[in-house]
PDB file of C-alpha atoms in Angstrom:
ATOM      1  CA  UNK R 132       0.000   0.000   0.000  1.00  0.00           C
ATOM      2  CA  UNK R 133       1.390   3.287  -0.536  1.00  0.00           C
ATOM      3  CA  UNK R 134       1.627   6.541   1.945  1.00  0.00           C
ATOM      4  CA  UNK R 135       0.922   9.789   1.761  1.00  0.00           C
ATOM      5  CA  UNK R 136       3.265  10.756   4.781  1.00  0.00           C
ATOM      6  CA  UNK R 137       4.864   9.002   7.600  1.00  0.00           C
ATOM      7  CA  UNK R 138       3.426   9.278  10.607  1.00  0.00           C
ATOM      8  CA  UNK R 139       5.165   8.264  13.685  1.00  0.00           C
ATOM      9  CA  UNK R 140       6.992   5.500  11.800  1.00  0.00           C
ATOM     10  CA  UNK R 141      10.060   6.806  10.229  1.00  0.00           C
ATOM     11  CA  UNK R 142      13.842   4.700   9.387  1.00  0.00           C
ATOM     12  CA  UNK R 143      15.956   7.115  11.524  1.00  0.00           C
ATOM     13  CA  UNK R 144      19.625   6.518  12.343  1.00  0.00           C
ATOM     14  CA  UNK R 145      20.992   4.717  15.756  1.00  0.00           C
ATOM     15  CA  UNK R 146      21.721   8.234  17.227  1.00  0.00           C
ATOM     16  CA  UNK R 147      18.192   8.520  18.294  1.00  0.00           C
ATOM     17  CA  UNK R 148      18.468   5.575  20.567  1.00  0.00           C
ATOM     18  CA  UNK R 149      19.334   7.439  23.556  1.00  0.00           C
ATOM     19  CA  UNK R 150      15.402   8.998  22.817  1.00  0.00           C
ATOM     20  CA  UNK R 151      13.659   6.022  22.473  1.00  0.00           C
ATOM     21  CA  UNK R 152      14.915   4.829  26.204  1.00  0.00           C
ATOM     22  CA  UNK R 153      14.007   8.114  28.044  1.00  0.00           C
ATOM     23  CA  UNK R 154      10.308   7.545  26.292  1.00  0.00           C
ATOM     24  CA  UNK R 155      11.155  10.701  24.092  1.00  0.00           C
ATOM     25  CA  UNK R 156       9.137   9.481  21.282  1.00  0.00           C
ATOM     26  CA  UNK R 157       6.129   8.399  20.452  1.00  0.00           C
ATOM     27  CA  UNK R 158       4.842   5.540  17.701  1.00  0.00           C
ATOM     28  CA  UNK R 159       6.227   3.311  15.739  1.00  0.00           C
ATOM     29  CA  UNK R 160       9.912   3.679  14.743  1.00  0.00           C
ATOM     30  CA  UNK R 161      11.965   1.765  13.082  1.00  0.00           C
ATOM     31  CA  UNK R 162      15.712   2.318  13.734  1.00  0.00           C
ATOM     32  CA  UNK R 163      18.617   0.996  11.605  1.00  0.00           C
ATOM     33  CA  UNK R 164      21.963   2.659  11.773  1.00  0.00           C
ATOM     34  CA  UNK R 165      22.668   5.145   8.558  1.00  0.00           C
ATOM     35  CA  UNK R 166      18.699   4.298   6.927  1.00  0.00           C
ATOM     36  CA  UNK R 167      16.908   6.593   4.923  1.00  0.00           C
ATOM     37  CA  UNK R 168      12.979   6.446   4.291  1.00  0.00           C
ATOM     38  CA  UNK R 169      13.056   4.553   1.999  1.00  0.00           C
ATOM     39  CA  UNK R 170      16.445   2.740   2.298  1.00  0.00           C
ATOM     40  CA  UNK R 171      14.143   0.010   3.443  1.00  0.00           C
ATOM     41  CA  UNK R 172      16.094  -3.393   2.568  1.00  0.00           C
ATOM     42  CA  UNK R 173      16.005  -7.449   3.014  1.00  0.00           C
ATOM     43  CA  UNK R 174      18.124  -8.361   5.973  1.00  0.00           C
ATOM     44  CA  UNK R 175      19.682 -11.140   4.286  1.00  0.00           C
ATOM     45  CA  UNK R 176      23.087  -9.696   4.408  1.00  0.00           C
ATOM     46  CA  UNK R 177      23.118  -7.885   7.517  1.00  0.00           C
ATOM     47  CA  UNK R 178      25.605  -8.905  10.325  1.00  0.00           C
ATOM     48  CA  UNK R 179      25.169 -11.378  12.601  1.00  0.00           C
ATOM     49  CA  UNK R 180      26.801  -9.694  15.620  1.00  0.00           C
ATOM     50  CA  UNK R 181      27.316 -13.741  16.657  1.00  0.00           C
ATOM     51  CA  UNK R 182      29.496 -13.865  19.569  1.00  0.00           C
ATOM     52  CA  UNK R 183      31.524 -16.954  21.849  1.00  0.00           C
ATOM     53  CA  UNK R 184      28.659 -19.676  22.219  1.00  0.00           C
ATOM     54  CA  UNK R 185      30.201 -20.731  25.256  1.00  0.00           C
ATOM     55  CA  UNK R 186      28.200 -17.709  27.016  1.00  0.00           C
ATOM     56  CA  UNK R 187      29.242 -16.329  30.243  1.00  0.00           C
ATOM     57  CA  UNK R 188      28.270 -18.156  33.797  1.00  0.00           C
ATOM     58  CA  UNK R 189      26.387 -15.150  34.283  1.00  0.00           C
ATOM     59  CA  UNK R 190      24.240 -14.617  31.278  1.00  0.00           C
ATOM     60  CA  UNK R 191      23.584 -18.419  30.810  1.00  0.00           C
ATOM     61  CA  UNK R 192      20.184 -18.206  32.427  1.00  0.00           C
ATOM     62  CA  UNK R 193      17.495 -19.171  29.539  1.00  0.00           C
ATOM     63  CA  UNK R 194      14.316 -17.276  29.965  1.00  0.00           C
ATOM     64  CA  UNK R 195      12.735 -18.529  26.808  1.00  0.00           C
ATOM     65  CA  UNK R 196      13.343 -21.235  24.271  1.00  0.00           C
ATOM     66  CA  UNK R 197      10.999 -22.523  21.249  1.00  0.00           C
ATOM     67  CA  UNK R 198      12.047 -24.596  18.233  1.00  0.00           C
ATOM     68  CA  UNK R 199      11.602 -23.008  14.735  1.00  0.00           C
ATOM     69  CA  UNK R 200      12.754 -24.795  11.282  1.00  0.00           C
ATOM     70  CA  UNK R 201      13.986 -27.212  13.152  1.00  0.00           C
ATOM     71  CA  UNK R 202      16.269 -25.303  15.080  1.00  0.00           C
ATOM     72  CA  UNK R 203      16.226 -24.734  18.654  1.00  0.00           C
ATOM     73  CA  UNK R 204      15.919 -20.733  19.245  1.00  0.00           C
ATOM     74  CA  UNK R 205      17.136 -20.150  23.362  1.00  0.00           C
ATOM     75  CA  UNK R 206      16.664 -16.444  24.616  1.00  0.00           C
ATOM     76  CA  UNK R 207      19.891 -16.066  27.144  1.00  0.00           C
ATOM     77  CA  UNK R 208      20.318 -13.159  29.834  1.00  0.00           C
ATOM     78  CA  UNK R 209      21.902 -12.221  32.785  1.00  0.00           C
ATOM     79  CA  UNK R 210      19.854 -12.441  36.767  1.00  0.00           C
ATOM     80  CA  UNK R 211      18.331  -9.213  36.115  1.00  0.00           C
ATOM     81  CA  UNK R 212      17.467  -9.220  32.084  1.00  0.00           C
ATOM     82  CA  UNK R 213      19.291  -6.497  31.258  1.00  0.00           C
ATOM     83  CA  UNK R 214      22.125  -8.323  28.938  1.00  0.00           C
ATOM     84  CA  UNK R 215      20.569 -10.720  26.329  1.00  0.00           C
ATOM     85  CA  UNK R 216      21.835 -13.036  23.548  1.00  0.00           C
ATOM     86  CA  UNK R 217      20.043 -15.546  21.400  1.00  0.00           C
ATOM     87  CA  UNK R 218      21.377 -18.900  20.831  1.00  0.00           C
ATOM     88  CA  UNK R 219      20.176 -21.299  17.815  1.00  0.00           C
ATOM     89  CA  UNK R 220      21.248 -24.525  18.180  1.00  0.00           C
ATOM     90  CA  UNK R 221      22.931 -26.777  20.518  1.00  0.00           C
ATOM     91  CA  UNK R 222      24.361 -25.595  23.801  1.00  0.00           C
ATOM     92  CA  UNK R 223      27.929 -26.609  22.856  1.00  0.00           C
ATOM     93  CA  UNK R 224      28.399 -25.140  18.970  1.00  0.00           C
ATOM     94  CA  UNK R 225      25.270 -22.904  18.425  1.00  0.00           C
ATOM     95  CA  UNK R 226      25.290 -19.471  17.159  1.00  0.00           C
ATOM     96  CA  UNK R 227      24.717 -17.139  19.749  1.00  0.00           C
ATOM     97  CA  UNK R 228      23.691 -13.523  18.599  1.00  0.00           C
ATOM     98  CA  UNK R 229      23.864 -10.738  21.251  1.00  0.00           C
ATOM     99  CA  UNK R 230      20.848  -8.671  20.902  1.00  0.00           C
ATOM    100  CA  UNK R 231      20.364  -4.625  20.733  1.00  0.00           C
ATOM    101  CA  UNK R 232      17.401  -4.380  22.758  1.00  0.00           C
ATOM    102  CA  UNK R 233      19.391  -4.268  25.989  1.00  0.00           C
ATOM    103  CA  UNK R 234      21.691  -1.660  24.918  1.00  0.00           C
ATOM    104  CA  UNK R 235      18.231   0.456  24.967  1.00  0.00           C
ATOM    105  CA  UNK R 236      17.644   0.288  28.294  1.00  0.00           C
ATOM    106  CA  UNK R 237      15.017  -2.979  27.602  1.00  0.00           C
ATOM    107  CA  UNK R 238      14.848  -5.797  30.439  1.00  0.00           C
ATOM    108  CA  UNK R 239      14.031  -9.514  29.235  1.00  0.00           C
ATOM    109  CA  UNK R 240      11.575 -11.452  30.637  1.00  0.00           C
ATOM    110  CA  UNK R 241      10.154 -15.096  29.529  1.00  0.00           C
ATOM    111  CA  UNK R 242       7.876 -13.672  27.148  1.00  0.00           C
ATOM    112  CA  UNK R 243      10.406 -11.882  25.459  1.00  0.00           C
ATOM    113  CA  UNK R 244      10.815 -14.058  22.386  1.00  0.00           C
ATOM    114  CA  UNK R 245       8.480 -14.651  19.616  1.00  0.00           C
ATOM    115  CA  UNK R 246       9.175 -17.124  17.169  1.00  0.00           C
ATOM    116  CA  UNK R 247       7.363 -17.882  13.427  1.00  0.00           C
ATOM    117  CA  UNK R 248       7.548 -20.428  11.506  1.00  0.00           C
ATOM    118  CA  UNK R 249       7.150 -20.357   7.499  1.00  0.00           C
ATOM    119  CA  UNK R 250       8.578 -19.715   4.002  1.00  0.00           C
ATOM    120  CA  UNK R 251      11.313 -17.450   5.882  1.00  0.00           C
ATOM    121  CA  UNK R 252      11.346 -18.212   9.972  1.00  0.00           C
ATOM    122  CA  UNK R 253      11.564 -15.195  11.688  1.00  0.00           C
ATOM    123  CA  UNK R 254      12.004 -14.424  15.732  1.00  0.00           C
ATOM    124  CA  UNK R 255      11.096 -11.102  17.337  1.00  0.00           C
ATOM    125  CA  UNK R 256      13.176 -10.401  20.895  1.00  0.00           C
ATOM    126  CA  UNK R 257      11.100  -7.953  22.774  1.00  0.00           C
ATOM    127  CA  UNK R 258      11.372  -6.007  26.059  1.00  0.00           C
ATOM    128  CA  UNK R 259       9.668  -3.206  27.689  1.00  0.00           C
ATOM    129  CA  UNK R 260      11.464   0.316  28.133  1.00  0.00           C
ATOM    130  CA  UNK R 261      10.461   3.943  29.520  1.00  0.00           C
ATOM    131  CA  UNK R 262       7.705   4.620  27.901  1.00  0.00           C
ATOM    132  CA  UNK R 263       6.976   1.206  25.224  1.00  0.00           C
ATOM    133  CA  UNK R 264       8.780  -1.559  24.286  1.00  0.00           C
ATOM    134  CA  UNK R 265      11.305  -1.839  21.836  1.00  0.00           C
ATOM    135  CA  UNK R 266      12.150  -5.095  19.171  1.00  0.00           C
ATOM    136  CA  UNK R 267      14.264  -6.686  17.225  1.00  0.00           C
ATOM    137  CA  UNK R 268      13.891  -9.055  14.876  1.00  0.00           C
ATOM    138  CA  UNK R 269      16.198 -11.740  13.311  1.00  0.00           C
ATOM    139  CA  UNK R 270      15.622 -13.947   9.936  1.00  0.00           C
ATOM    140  CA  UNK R 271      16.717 -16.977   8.800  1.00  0.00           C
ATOM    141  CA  UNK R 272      18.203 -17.214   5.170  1.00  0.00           C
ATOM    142  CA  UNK R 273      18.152 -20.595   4.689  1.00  0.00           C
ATOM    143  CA  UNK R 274      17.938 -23.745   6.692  1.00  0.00           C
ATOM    144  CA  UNK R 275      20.126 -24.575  10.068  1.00  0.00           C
ATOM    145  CA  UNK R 276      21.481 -22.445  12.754  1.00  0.00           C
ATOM    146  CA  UNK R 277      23.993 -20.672  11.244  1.00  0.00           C
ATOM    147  CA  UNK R 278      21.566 -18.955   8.388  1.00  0.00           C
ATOM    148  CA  UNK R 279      20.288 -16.680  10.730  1.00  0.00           C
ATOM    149  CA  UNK R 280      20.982 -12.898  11.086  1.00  0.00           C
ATOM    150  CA  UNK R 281      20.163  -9.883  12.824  1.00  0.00           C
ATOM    151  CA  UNK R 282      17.683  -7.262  10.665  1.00  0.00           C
ATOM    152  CA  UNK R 283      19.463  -4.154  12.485  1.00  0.00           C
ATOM    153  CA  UNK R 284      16.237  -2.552  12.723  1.00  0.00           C
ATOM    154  CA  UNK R 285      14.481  -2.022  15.857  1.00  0.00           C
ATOM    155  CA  UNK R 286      11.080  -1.374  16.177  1.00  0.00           C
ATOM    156  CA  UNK R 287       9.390   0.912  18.864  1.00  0.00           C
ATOM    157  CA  UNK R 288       5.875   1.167  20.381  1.00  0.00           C
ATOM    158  CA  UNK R 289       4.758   3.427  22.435  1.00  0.00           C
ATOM    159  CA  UNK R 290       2.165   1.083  22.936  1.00  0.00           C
ATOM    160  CA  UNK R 291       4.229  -1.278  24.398  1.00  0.00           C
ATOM    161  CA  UNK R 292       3.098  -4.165  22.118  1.00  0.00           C
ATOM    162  CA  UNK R 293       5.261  -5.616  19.368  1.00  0.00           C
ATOM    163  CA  UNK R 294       4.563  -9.464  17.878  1.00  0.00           C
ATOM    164  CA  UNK R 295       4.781 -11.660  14.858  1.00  0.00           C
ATOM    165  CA  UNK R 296       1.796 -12.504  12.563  1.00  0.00           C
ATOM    166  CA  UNK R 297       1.550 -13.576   8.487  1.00  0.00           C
ATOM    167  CA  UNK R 298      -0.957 -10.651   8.216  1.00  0.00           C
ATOM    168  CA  UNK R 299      -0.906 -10.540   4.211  1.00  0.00           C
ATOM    169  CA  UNK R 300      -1.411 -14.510   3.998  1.00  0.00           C
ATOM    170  CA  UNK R 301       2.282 -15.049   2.053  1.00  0.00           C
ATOM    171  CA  UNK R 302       3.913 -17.448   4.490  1.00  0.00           C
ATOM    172  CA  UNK R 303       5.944 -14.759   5.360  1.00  0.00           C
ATOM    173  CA  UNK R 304       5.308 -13.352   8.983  1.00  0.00           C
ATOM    174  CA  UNK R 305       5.796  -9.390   9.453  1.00  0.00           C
ATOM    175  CA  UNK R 306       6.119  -7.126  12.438  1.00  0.00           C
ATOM    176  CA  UNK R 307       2.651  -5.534  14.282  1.00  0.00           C
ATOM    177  CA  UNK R 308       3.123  -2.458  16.010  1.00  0.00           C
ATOM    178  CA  UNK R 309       0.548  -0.912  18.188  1.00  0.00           C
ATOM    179  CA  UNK R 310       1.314   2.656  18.510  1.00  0.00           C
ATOM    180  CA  UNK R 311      -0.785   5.799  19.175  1.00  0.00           C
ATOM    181  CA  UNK R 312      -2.252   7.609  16.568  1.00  0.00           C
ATOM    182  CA  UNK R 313      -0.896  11.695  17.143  1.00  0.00           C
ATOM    183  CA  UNK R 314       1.660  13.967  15.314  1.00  0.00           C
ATOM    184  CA  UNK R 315       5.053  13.424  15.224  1.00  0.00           C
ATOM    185  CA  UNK R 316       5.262  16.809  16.968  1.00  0.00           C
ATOM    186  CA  UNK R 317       3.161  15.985  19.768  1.00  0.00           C
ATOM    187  CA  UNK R 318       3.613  16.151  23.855  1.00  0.00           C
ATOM    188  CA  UNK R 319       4.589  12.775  25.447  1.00  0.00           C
ATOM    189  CA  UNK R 320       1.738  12.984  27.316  1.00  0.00           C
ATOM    190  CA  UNK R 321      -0.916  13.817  24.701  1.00  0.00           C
ATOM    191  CA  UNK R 322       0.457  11.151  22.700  1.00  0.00           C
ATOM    192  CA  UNK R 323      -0.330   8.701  25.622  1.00  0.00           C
ATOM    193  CA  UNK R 324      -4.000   9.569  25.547  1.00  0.00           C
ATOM    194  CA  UNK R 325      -4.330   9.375  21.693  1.00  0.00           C
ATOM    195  CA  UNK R 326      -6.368   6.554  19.938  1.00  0.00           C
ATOM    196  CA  UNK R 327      -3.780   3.629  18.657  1.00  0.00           C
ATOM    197  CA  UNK R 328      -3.682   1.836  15.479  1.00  0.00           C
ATOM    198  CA  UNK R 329      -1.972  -1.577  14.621  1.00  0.00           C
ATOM    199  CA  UNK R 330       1.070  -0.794  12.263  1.00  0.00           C
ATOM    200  CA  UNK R 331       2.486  -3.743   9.892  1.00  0.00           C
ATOM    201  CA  UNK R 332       5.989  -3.596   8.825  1.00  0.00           C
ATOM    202  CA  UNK R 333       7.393  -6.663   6.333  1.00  0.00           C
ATOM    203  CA  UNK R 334      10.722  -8.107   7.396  1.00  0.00           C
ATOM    204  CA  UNK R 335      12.835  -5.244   5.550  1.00  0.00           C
ATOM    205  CA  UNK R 336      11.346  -2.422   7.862  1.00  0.00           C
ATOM    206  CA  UNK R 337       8.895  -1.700   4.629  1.00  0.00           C
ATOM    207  CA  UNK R 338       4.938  -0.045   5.915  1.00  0.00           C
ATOM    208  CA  UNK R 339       2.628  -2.425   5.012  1.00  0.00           C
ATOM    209  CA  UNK R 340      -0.196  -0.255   6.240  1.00  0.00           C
ATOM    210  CA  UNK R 341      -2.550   0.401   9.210  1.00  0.00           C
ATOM    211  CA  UNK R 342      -5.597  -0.694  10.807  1.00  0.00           C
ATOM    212  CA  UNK R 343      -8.450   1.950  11.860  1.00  0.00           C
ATOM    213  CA  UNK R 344      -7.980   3.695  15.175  1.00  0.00           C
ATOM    214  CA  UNK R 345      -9.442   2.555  18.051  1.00  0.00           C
ATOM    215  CA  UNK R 346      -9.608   4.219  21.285  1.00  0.00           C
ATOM    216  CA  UNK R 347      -7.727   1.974  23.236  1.00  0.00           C
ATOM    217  CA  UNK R 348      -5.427  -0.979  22.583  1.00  0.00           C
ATOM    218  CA  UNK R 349      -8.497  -3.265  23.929  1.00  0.00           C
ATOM    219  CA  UNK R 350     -10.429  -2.538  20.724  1.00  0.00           C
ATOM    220  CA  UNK R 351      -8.342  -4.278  18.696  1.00  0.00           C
ATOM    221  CA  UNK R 352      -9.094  -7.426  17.593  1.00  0.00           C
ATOM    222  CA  UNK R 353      -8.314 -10.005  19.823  1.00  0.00           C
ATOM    223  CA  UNK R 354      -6.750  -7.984  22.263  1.00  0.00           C
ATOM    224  CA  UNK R 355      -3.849  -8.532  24.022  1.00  0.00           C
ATOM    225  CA  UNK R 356      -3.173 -10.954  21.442  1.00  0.00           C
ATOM    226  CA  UNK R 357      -3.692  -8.691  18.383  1.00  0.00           C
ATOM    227  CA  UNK R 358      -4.950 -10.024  15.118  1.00  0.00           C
ATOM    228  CA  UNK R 359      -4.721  -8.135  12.342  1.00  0.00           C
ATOM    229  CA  UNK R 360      -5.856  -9.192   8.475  1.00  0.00           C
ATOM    230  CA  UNK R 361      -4.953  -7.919   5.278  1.00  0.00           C
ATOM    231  CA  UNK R 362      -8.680  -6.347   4.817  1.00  0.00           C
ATOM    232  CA  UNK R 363      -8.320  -4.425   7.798  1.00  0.00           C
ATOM    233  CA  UNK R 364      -5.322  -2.557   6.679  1.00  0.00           C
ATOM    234  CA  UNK R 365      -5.332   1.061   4.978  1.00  0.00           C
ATOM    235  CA  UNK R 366      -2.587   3.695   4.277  1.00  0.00           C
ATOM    236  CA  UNK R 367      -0.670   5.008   7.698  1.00  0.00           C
ATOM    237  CA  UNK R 368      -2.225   8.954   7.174  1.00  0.00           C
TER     238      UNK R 368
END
């Protein structure tokens, strides 16, 4: 679908990251070091930022772990949740990925990783921060652990809901967003008391479109496990 503007989803550069922790702004954004708006790309060659499998004693604690394309996906952190890494595959030779989300002030919890199965398998790692919750998602490229990569995008929602769902029906899961409807230019706490909408990126950090605003996250459909279909979606004005 196209758009006539961008609303409060925009590809901004990492130096707003600092914002997004102190709750500074509001919506959807999508954050990928050195992006332009429509710089929006596959993540197929993206780094992996895949670091010593052997992980630390003290970020060994799995919070999460799911098996996706036949490959065992573990969400690692520290006691308190504020250092995370994602392993796929074995214990002793997996690739273990260290994620952004932490850098941005985000604590993991047990329901911090999504997982999606399909024509490309795709896991979201998700924590809340001052004022949201902030995302990242990594894809495979192919089949086994080492396929897998980081998109270097993170997504934001003021909201503080981010998941997985094959909203256009292509086998191919893409990134919800609940965010609040206002103007980019808007108070913090305005913006908090604005109707929200349920914004669909694909994989490459590409708008898919929006749903219709609703007063409150609870009027979406099938709140607070949002499901959103391809009729329900319009452009993001």
């Amino acid at each position: 679908m196209g758009r006539t503007r961008v609303p409060r989803s925009v590809l901004v550069t990492a130096v707003v990251a600092a914002l997004v922790t102190a709750g500074a702004l509001g919506g959807a954004v999508v954050l990928r070091p050195g992006a332009q708006p429509n710089d929006a790309r596959p993540p197929d060659g993206a780094p992996t930022r895949a670091v010593d499998a052997r992980c630390p004693p003290e970020s060994c604690q799995v919070l999460a772990s799911t098996e996706v394309a036949g490959t065992v996906v573990a969400l690692l952190a520290d006691s308190d949740g504020g250092s995370g890494r994602v392993r796929f595959g074995g214990q002793a030779r997996g690739l273990v990925v260290e994620t952004m989300v932490t850098t941005m002030g985000a604590r993991l919890t047990g329901d911090s990783l999504r997982c999606a199965e399909g024509a490309r398998p795709v896991c979201l790692v998700r924590g809340a921060v001052d004022g949201g919750a902030v995302g990242e998602v990594l894809v495979s490229a192919g089949t086994g652990e080492g396929t897998w990569r980081a998109a270097e995008r993170l997504y934001f929602s003021d909201a503080g809901y981010l998941s997985l769902d094959d909203v256009t029906g292509d086998g191919v899961a893409e990134v919800v967003v609940v965010r609040h409807d206002c103007a980019p230019d808007a108070a913090p706490a305005r913006c908090r008391v604005a109707p929200v909408v349920a914004q669909v990126f694909d994989l490459g950090g590409t708008e898919v479109g929006c749903t219709r605003r609703h007063t409150a996250p609870s009027g979406l459909r099938g709140w607070p496990e949002v499901e959103v279909r391809r009729s329900d979606l319009r452009d993001c004005r």
